[in-house]
mmCIF file of C-alpha atoms in Angstrom:
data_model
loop_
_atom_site.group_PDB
_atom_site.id
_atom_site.type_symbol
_atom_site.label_atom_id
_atom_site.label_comp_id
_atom_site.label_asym_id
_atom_site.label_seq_id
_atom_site.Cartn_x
_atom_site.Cartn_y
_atom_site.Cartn_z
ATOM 1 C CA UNK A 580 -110.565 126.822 75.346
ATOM 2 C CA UNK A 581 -113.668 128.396 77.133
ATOM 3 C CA UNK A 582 -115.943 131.619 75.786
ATOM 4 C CA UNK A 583 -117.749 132.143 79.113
ATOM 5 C CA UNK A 584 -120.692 135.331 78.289
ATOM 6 C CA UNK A 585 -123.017 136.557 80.712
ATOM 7 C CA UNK A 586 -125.880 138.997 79.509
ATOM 8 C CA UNK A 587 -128.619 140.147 81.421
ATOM 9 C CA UNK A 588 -130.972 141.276 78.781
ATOM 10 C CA UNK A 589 -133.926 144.321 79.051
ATOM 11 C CA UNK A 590 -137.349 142.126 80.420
ATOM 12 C CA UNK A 591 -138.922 143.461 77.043
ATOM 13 C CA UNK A 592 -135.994 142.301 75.230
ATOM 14 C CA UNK A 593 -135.939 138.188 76.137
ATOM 15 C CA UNK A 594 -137.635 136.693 73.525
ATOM 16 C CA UNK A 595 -135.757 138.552 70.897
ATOM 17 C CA UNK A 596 -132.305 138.235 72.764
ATOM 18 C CA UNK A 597 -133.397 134.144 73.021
ATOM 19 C CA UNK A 598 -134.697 133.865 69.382
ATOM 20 C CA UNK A 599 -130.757 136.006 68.550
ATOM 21 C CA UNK A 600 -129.030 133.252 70.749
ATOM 22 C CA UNK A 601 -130.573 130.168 69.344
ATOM 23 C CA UNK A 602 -129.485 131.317 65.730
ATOM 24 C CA UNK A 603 -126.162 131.959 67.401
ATOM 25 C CA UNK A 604 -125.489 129.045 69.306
ATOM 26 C CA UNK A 605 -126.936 127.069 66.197
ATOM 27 C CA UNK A 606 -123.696 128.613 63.950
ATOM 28 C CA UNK A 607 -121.080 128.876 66.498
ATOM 29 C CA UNK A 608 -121.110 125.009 67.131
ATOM 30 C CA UNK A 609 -121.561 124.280 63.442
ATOM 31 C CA UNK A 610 -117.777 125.591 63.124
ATOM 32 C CA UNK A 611 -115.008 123.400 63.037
ATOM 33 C CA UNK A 612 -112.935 122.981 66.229
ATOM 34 C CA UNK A 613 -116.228 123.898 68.554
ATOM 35 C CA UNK A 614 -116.888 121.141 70.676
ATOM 36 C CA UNK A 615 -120.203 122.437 72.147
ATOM 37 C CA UNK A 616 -122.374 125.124 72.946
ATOM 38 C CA UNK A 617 -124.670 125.986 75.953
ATOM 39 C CA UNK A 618 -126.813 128.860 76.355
ATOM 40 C CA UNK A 619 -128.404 128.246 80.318
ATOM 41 C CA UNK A 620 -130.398 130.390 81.990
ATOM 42 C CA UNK A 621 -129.959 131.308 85.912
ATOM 43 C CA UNK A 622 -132.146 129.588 88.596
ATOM 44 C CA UNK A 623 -132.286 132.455 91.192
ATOM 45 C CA UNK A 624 -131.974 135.348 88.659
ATOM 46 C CA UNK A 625 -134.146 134.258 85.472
ATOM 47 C CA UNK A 626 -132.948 137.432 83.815
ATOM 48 C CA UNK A 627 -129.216 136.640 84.059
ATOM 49 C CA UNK A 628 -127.725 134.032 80.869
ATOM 50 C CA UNK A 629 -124.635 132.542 80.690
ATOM 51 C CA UNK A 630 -123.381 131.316 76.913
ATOM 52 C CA UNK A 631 -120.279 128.957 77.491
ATOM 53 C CA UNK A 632 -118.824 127.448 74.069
ATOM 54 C CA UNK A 633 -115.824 125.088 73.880
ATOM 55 C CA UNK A 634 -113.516 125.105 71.375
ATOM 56 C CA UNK A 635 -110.438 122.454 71.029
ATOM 57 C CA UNK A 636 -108.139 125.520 70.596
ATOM 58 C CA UNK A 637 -107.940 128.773 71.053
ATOM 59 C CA UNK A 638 -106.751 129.186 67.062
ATOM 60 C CA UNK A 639 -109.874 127.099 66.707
ATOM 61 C CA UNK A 640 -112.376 129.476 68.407
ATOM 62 C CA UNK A 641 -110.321 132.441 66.318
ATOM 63 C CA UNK A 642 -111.085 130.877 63.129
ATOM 64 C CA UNK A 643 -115.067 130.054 64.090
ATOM 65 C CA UNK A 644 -115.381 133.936 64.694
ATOM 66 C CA UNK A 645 -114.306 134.480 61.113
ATOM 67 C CA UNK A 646 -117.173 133.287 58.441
ATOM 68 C CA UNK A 647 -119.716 136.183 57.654
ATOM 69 C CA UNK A 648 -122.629 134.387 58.679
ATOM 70 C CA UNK A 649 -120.973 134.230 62.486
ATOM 71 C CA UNK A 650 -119.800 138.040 62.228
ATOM 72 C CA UNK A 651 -123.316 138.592 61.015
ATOM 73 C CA UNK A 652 -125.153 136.768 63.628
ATOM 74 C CA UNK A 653 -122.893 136.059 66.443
ATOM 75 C CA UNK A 654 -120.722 138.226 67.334
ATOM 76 C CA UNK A 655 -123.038 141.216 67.632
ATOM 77 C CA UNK A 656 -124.731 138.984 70.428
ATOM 78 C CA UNK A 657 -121.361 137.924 72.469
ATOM 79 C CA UNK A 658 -120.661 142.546 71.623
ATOM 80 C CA UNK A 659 -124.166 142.743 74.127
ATOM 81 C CA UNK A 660 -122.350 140.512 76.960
ATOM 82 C CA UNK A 661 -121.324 141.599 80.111
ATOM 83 C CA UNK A 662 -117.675 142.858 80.010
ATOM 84 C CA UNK A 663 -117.055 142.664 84.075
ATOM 85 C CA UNK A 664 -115.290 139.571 83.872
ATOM 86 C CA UNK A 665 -113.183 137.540 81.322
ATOM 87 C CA UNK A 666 -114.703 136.105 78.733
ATOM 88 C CA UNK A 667 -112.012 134.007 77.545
ATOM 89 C CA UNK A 668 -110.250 131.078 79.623
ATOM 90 C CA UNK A 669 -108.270 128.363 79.169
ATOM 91 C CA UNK A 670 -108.980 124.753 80.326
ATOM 92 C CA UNK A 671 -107.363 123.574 83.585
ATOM 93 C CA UNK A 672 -109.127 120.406 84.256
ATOM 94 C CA UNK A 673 -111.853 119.038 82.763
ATOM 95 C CA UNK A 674 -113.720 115.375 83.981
ATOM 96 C CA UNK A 675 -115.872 112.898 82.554
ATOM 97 C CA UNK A 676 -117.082 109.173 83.402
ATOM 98 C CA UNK A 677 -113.570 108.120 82.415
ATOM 99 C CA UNK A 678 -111.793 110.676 85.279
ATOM 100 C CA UNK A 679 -109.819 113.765 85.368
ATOM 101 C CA UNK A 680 -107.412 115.606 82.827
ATOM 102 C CA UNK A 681 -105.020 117.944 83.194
ATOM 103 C CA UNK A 682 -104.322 120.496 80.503
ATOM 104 C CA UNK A 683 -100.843 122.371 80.503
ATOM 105 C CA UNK A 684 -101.556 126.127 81.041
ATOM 106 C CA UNK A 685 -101.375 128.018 77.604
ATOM 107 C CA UNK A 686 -100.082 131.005 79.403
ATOM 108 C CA UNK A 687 -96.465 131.964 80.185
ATOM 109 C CA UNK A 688 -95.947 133.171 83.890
ATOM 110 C CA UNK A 689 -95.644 136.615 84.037
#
């Protein structure tokens, strides 16, 4: 499972929004079931951040939203996120040195 955030903080706001995000990066991939976290920043709009954290399942990113210190410290920044687009997705494929694998959708037709 994917978390996919975009924010586009204030100008006056980016060091506190990036000192926010490193505390909540730092707790959301301490939790069991995350398999990483990346906070990256855009190359043609330095104002624009994307946050993408993978989680084995999607029970598994459920249950990493749950412990106080992450309601304390993360979710409030992933409430500041842009809400024009889905934040969470489901793997389709995913590749590494070793080659390509598909994932069964998650999702029932509808």
């Amino acid at each position: 499972m994917l978390l996919v955030c975009r924010f586009v903080p204030a100008e006056a706001e980016r060091e506190a929004f990036l000192a926010r995000a490193r505390r909540a990066v730092a707790l959301l991939a301490a939790q069991p079931g995350c398999e990483g976290v990346d906070l990256g920043r855009a190359i043609e709009e330095p104002g624009h951040w994307v946050l993408v954290a993978r989680f084995t399942t999607v029970t598994a990113y459920r249950r990493a939203l749950q412990p106080f210190d992450v309601r304390e410290h993360v979710v409030p920044l992933l409430s500041e996120a842009l809400t024009d687009a889905p934040a969470a997705h489901e793997r389709a494929l995913v590749a590494d040195a070793d080659g390509v694998t598909e994932h069964p959708s998650l999702l029932t037709d509808r």
